[in-house]
Short mmCIF file of C-alpha atoms in Angstrom, two decimals:
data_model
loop_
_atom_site.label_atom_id
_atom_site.label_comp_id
_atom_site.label_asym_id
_atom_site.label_seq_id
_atom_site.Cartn_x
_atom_site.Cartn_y
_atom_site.Cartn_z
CA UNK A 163 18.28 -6.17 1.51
CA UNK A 164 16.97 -3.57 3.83
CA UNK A 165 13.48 -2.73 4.52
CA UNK A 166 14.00 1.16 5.32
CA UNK A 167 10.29 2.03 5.37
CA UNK A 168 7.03 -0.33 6.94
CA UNK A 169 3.64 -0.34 8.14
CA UNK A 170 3.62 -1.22 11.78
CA UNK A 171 -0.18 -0.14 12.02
CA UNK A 172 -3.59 0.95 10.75
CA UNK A 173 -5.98 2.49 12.30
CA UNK A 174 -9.31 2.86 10.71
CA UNK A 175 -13.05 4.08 11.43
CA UNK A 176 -13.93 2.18 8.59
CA UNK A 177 -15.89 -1.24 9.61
CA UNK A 178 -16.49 -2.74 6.35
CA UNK A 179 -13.72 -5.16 7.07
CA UNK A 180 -13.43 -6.18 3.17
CA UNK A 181 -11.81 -2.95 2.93
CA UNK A 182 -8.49 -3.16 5.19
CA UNK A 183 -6.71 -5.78 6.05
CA UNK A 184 -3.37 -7.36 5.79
CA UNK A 185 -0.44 -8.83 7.94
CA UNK A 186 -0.33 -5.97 10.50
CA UNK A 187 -2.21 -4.93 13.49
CA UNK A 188 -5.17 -3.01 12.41
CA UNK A 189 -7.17 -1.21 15.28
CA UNK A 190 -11.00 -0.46 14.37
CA UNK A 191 -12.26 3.04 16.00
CA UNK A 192 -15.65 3.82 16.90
CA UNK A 193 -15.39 8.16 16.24
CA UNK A 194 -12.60 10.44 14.42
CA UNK A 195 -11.28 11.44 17.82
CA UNK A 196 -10.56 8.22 18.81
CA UNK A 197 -8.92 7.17 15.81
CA UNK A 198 -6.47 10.14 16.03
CA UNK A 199 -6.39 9.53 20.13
CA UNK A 200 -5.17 5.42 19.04
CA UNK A 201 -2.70 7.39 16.09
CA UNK A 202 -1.23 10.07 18.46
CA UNK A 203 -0.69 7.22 20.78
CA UNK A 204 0.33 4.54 18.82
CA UNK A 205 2.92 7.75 16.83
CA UNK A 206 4.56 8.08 20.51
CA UNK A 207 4.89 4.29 21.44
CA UNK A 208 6.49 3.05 18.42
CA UNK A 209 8.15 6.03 17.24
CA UNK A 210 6.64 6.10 13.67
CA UNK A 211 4.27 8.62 11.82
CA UNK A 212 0.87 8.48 11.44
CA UNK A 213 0.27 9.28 8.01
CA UNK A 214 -3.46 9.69 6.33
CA UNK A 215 -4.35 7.74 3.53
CA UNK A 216 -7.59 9.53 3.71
CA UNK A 217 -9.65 10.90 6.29
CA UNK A 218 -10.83 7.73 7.91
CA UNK A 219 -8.02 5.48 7.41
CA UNK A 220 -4.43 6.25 9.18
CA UNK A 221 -1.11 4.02 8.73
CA UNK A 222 1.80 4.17 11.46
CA UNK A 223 4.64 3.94 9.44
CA UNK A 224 8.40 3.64 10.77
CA UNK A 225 11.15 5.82 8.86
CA UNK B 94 73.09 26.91 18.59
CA UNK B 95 74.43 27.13 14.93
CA UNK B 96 73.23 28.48 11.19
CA UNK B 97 70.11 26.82 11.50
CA UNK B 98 69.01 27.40 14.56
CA UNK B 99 67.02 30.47 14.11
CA UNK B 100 65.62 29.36 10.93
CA UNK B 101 64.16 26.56 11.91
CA UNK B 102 62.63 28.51 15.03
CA UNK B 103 61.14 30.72 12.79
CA UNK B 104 59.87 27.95 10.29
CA UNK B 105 58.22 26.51 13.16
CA UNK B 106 56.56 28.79 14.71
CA UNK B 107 55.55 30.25 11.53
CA UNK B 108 53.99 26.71 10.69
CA UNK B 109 52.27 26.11 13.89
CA UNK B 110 50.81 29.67 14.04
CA UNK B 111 49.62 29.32 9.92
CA UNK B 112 47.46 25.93 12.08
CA UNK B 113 46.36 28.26 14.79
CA UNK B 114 45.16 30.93 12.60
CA UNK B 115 43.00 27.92 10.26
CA UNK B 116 41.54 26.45 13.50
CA UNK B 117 38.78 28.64 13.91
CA UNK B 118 35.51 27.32 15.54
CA UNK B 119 33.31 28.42 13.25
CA UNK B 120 30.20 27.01 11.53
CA UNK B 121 30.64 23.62 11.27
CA UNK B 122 31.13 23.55 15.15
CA UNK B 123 33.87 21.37 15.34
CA UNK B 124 36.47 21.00 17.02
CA UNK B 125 34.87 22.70 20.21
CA UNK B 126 37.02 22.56 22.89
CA UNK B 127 40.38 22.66 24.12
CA UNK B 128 41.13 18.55 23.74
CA UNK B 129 40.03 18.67 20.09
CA UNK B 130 42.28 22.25 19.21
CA UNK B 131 44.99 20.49 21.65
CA UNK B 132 45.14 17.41 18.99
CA UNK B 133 45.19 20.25 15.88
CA UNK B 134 47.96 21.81 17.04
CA UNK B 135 49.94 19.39 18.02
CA UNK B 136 49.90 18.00 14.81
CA UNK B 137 50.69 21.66 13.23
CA UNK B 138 53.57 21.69 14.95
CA UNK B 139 54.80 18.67 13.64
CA UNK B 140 53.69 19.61 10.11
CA UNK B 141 55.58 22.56 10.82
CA UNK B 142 59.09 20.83 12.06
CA UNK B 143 58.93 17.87 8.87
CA UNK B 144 58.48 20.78 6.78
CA UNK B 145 61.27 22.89 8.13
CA UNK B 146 64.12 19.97 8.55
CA UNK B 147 63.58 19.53 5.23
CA UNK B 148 65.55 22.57 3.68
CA UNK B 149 68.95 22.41 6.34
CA UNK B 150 68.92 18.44 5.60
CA UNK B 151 69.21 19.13 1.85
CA UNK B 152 71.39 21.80 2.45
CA UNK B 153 73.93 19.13 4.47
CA UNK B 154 73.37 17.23 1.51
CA UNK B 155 71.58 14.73 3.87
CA UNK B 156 69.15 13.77 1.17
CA UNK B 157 67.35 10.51 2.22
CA UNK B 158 66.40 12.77 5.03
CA UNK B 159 63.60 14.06 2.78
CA UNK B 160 62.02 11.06 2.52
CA UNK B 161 60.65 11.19 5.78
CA UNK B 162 58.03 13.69 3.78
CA UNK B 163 56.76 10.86 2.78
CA UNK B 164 55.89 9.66 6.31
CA UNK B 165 54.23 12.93 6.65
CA UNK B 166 52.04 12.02 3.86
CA UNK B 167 50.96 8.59 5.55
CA UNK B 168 50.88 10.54 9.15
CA UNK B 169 48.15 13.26 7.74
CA UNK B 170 46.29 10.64 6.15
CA UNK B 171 45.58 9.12 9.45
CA UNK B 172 44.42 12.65 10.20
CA UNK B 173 41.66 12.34 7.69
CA UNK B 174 40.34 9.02 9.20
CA UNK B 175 40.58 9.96 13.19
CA UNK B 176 38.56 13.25 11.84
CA UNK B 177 36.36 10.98 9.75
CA UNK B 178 35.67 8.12 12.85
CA UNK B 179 35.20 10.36 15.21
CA UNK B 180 32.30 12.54 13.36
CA UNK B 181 30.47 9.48 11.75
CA UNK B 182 30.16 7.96 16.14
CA UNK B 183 29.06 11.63 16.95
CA UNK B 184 27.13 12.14 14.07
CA UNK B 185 24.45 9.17 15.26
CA UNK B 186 23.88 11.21 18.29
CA UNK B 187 22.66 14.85 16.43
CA UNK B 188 19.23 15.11 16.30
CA UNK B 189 19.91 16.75 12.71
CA UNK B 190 23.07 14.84 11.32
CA UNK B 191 25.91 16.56 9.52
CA UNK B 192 25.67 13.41 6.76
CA UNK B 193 28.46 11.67 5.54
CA UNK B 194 29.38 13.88 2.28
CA UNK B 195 29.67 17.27 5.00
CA UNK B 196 32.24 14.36 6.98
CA UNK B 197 34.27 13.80 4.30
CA UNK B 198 34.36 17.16 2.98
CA UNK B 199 35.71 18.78 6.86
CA UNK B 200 37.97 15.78 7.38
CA UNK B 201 39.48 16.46 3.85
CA UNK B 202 39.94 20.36 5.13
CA UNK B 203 41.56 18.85 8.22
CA UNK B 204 44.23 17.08 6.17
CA UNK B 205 44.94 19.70 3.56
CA UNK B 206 45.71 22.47 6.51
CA UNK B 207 48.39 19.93 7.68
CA UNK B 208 50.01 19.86 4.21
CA UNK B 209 49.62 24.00 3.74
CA UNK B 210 51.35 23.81 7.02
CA UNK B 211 54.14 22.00 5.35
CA UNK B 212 54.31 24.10 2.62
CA UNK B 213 54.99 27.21 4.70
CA UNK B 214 57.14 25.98 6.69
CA UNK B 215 59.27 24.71 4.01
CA UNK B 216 59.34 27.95 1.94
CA UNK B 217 59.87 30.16 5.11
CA UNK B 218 62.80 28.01 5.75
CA UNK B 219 64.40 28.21 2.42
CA UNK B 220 63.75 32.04 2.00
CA UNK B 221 65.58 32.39 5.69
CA UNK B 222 68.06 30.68 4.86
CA UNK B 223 68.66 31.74 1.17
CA UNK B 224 68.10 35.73 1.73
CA UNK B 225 67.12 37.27 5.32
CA UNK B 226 64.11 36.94 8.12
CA UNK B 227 62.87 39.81 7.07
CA UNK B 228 62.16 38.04 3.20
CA UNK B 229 60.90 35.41 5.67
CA UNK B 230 58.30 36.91 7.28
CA UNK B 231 56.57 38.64 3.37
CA UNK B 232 56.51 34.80 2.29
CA UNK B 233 54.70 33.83 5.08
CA UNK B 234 52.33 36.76 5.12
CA UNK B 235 51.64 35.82 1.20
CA UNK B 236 51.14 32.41 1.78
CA UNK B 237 49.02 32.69 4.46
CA UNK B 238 46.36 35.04 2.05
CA UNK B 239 47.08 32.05 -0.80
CA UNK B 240 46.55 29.52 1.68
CA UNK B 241 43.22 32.07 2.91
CA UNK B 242 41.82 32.27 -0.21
CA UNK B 243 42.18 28.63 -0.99
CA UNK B 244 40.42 27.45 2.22
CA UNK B 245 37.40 29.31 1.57
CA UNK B 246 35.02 28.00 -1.18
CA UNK B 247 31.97 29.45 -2.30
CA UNK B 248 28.77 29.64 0.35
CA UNK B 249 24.82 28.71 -0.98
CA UNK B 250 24.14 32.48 -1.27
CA UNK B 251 26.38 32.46 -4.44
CA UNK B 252 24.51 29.62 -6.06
CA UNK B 253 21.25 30.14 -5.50
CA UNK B 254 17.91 32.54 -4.62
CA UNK B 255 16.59 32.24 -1.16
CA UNK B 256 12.65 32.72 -0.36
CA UNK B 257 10.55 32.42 2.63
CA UNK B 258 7.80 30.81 2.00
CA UNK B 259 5.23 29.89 4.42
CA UNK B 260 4.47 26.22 4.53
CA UNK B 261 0.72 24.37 4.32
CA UNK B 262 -1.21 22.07 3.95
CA UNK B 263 -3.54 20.44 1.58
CA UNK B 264 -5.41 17.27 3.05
CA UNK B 265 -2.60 15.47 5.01
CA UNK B 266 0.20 16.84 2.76
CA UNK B 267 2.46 19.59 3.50
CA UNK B 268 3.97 21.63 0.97
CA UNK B 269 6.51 24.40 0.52
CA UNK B 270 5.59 26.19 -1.98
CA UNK B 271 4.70 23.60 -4.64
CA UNK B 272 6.72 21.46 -3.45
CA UNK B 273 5.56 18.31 -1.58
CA UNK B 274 7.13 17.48 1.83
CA UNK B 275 5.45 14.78 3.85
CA UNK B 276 2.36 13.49 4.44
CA UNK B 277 1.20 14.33 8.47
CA UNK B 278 -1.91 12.95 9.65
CA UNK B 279 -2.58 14.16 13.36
CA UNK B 280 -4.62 17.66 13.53
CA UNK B 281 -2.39 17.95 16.11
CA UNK B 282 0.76 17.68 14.66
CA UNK B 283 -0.11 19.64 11.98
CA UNK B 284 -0.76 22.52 14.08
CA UNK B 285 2.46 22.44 15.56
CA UNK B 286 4.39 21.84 12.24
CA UNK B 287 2.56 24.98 10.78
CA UNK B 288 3.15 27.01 14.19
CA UNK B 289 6.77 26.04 14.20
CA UNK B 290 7.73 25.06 10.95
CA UNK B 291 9.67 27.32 8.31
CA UNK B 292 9.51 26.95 4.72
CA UNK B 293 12.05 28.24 2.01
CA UNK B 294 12.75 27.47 -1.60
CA UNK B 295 16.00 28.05 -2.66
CA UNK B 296 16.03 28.33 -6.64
CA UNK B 297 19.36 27.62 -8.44
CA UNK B 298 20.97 30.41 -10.36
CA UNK B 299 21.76 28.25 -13.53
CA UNK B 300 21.97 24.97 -14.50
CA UNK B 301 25.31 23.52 -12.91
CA UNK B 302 23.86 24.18 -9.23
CA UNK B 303 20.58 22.61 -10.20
CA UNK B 304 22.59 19.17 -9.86
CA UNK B 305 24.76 20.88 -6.76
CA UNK B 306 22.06 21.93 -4.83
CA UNK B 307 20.08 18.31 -5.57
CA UNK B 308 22.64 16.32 -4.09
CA UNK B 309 21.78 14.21 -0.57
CA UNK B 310 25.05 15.39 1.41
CA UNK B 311 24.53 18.84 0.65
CA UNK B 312 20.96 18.98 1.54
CA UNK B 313 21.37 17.43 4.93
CA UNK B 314 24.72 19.81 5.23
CA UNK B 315 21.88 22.92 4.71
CA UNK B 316 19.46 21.36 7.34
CA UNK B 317 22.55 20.62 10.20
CA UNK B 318 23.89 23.90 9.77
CA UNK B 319 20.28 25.70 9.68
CA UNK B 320 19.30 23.89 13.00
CA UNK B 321 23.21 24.63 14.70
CA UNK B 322 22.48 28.10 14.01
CA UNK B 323 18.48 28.62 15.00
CA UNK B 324 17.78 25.55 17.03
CA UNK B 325 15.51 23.07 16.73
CA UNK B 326 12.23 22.21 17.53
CA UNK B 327 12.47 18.15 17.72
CA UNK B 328 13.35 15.23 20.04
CA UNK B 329 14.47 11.80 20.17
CA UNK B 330 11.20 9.69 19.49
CA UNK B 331 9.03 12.22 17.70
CA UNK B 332 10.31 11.38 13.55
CA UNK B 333 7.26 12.98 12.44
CA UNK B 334 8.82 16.83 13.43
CA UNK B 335 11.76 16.38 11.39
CA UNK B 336 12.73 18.92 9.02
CA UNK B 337 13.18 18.07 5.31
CA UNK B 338 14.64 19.08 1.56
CA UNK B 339 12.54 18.10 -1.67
CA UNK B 340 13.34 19.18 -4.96
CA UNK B 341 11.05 20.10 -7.46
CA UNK B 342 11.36 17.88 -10.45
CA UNK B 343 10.57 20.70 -12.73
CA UNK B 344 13.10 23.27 -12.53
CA UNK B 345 15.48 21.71 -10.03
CA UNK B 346 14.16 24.24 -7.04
CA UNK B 347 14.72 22.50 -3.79
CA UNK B 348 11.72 23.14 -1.15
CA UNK B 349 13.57 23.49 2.84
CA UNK B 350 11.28 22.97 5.43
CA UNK B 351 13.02 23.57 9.01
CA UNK B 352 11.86 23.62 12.41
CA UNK B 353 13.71 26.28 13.96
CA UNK B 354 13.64 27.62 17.47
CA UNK B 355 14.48 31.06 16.56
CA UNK B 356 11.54 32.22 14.30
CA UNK B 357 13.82 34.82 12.66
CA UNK B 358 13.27 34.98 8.97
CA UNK B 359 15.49 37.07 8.16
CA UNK B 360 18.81 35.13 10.19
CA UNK B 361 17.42 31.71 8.35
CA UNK B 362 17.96 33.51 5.11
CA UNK B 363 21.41 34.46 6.09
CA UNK B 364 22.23 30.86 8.10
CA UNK B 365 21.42 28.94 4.35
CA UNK B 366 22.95 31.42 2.78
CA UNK B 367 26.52 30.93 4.48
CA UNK B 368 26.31 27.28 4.39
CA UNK B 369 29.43 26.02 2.31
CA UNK B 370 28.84 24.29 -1.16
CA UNK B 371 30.70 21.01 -0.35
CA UNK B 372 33.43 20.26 -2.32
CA UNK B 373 32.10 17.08 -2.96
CA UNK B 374 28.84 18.05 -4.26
CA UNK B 375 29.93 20.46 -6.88
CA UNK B 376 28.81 19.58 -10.41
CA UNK B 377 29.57 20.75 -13.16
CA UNK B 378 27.23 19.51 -16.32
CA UNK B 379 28.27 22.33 -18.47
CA UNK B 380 31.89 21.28 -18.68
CA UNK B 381 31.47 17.60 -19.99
CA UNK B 382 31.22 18.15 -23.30
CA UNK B 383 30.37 14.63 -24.87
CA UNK B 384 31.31 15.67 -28.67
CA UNK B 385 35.10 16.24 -27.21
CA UNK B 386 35.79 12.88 -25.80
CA UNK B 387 38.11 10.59 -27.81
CA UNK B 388 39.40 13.37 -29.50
CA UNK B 389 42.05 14.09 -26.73
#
């Protein structure tokens, strides 16, 4: 089987660690700029997309 | 120099110019240069010659000598897969690929011309050598508007309604229309996708291009052609400017969203608009008609 589609990342603002968590890197921002400075960066590294699951919580996800 | 020399001149040279006058670079962009038309006609010609021995031999009653048709058969076949291999490596190296069914469908092209080739060489021959050139030369004027009109399917603009539409956003997802794209999270990126990005919906004109128009190859076959003709606005490394087809579940109205270089409404309208249904996508619900079958 091939896995097409993955999470290599999340980036989050959101500190109440209950709430995200998981097998992948996860990278905990202090402000909204830096989250979408770590998910700009992070987009050109790894050559994914950061897509918003909502406004605090981004996932880098290779196509 | 005897009866058939002049015939078979003629046969030939009407053969290999029937090639020449089918190799046109035109919008599928392919073949380019002189190697690629160099390997075309070259193979023309010797569409042209099987199909032009084949009347004197019969006429010498040399009749296994036909058989080497057959050959010809197995030859232009091969045709098909060098024009097949050759697009699928290149194709990994577009930035907007062709997709396989848009392959298939100009490496099938590529082998019928060899075969029309055949044809008019064969009947030129015979209509030489039965009445006079000048008999010769009407054939191969009509079968070259036959072959014409057979080449040439039908274009999008046929099937289907083209709209500009300008795409947005709501929260991270961007939309054409109604019609959900992709979900972009940078600010930043979305500012660039709604500076450079294009959106159209292109609504089917009944129900047999609904099913057409939905199908993978020709999507991707609207999106190369679009970006051939306008540019694009992409690179190697940034997957999150990539332009995109979704189809409305509804009413079977695909949503394009392009990212073109030329920001020229009006020549994206006509570049979808001449891109070719693909044989291989055609569908055609409306002729199955499931109260018919076993009665045959």
């Amino acid at each position: 089987m091939n896995i097409e589609k993955s999470i290599l990342a999340a980036v989050t603002t959101d500190h109440s660690r209950d709430r995200v968590g998981g097998g992948m890197p996860i990278f905990y921002c202090e402000t909204q700029e830096e989250l979408e400075m770590v998910a700009a960066n992070l987009e050109a590294i790894i050559d994914g997309i950061a897509h918003a699951l909502s406004k605090d919580l981004y996932v880098i996800v290779k196509h | 120099m005897n009866e058939y020399t002049y015939p078979i001149l003629f046969g030939i040279i009407v053969g290999t110019s029937m090639r020449l006058l089918m190799l046109r670079t035109d919008y599928r962009q392919y073949p380019t240069y002189l190697h690629g038309k160099v390997i075309h006609i070259s193979l023309g010609f010797i569409a042209a010659s099987l199909g032009t021995f084949a009347v004197p031999s019969i006429m010498e009653k040399e009749f296994t000598a036909v058989t080497f048709l057959t050959l010809a058969a197995s030859q232009f076949r091969e045709v098909r897969n060098m024009e097949r291999n050759t697009m699928n490596g290149l194709d990994e190296f577009e930035l907007v690929p062709r997709g396989k069914t848009y392959i298939e469908g100009i490496a099938v092209a590529f082998e019928g011309r060899n075969y029309l080739v055949i044809i008019t060489s064969l009947l030129t021959t015979l209509v030489y050598l039965a009445v006079n050139i000048w008999a010769a030369a009407a054939t191969a004027v009509v079968l070259y508007l036959i072959s014409k009109k057979l080449m040439t399917g039908s274009t999008l603009k046929d099937i289907v309604n083209i709209k500009y539409v300008k795409p947005h956003f709501d929260g991270a997802g961007l939309y054409v229309d109604n019609i959900y794209i992709m979900n972009i999270g940078l600010p930043d990126r979305q500012e660039e996708v709604l500076k450079y990005g294009m959106g159209f919906v292109l609504e089917p004109k009944n129900f047999n291009v609904r099913s057409t128009i939905a199908n993978l190859g020709q999507r991707q076959a609207i999106l190369h052609d679009v970006s051939v003709t306008l540019g694009v606005f992409r690179d190697s490394g940034t997957p999150a400017l990539v332009p995109l087809i979704k189809r409305d579940l509804d009413d079977g109205r695909i949503g394009v969203f392009i990212l073109p270089q030329d920001q020229d409404i009006d020549r994206a309208i006509k570049a979808i608009g001449a891109v070719p249904v693909l044989e291989n996508a055609i569908r055609m619900p409306s002729e199955t008609r499931p109260e018919m079958e076993g009665k045959n």
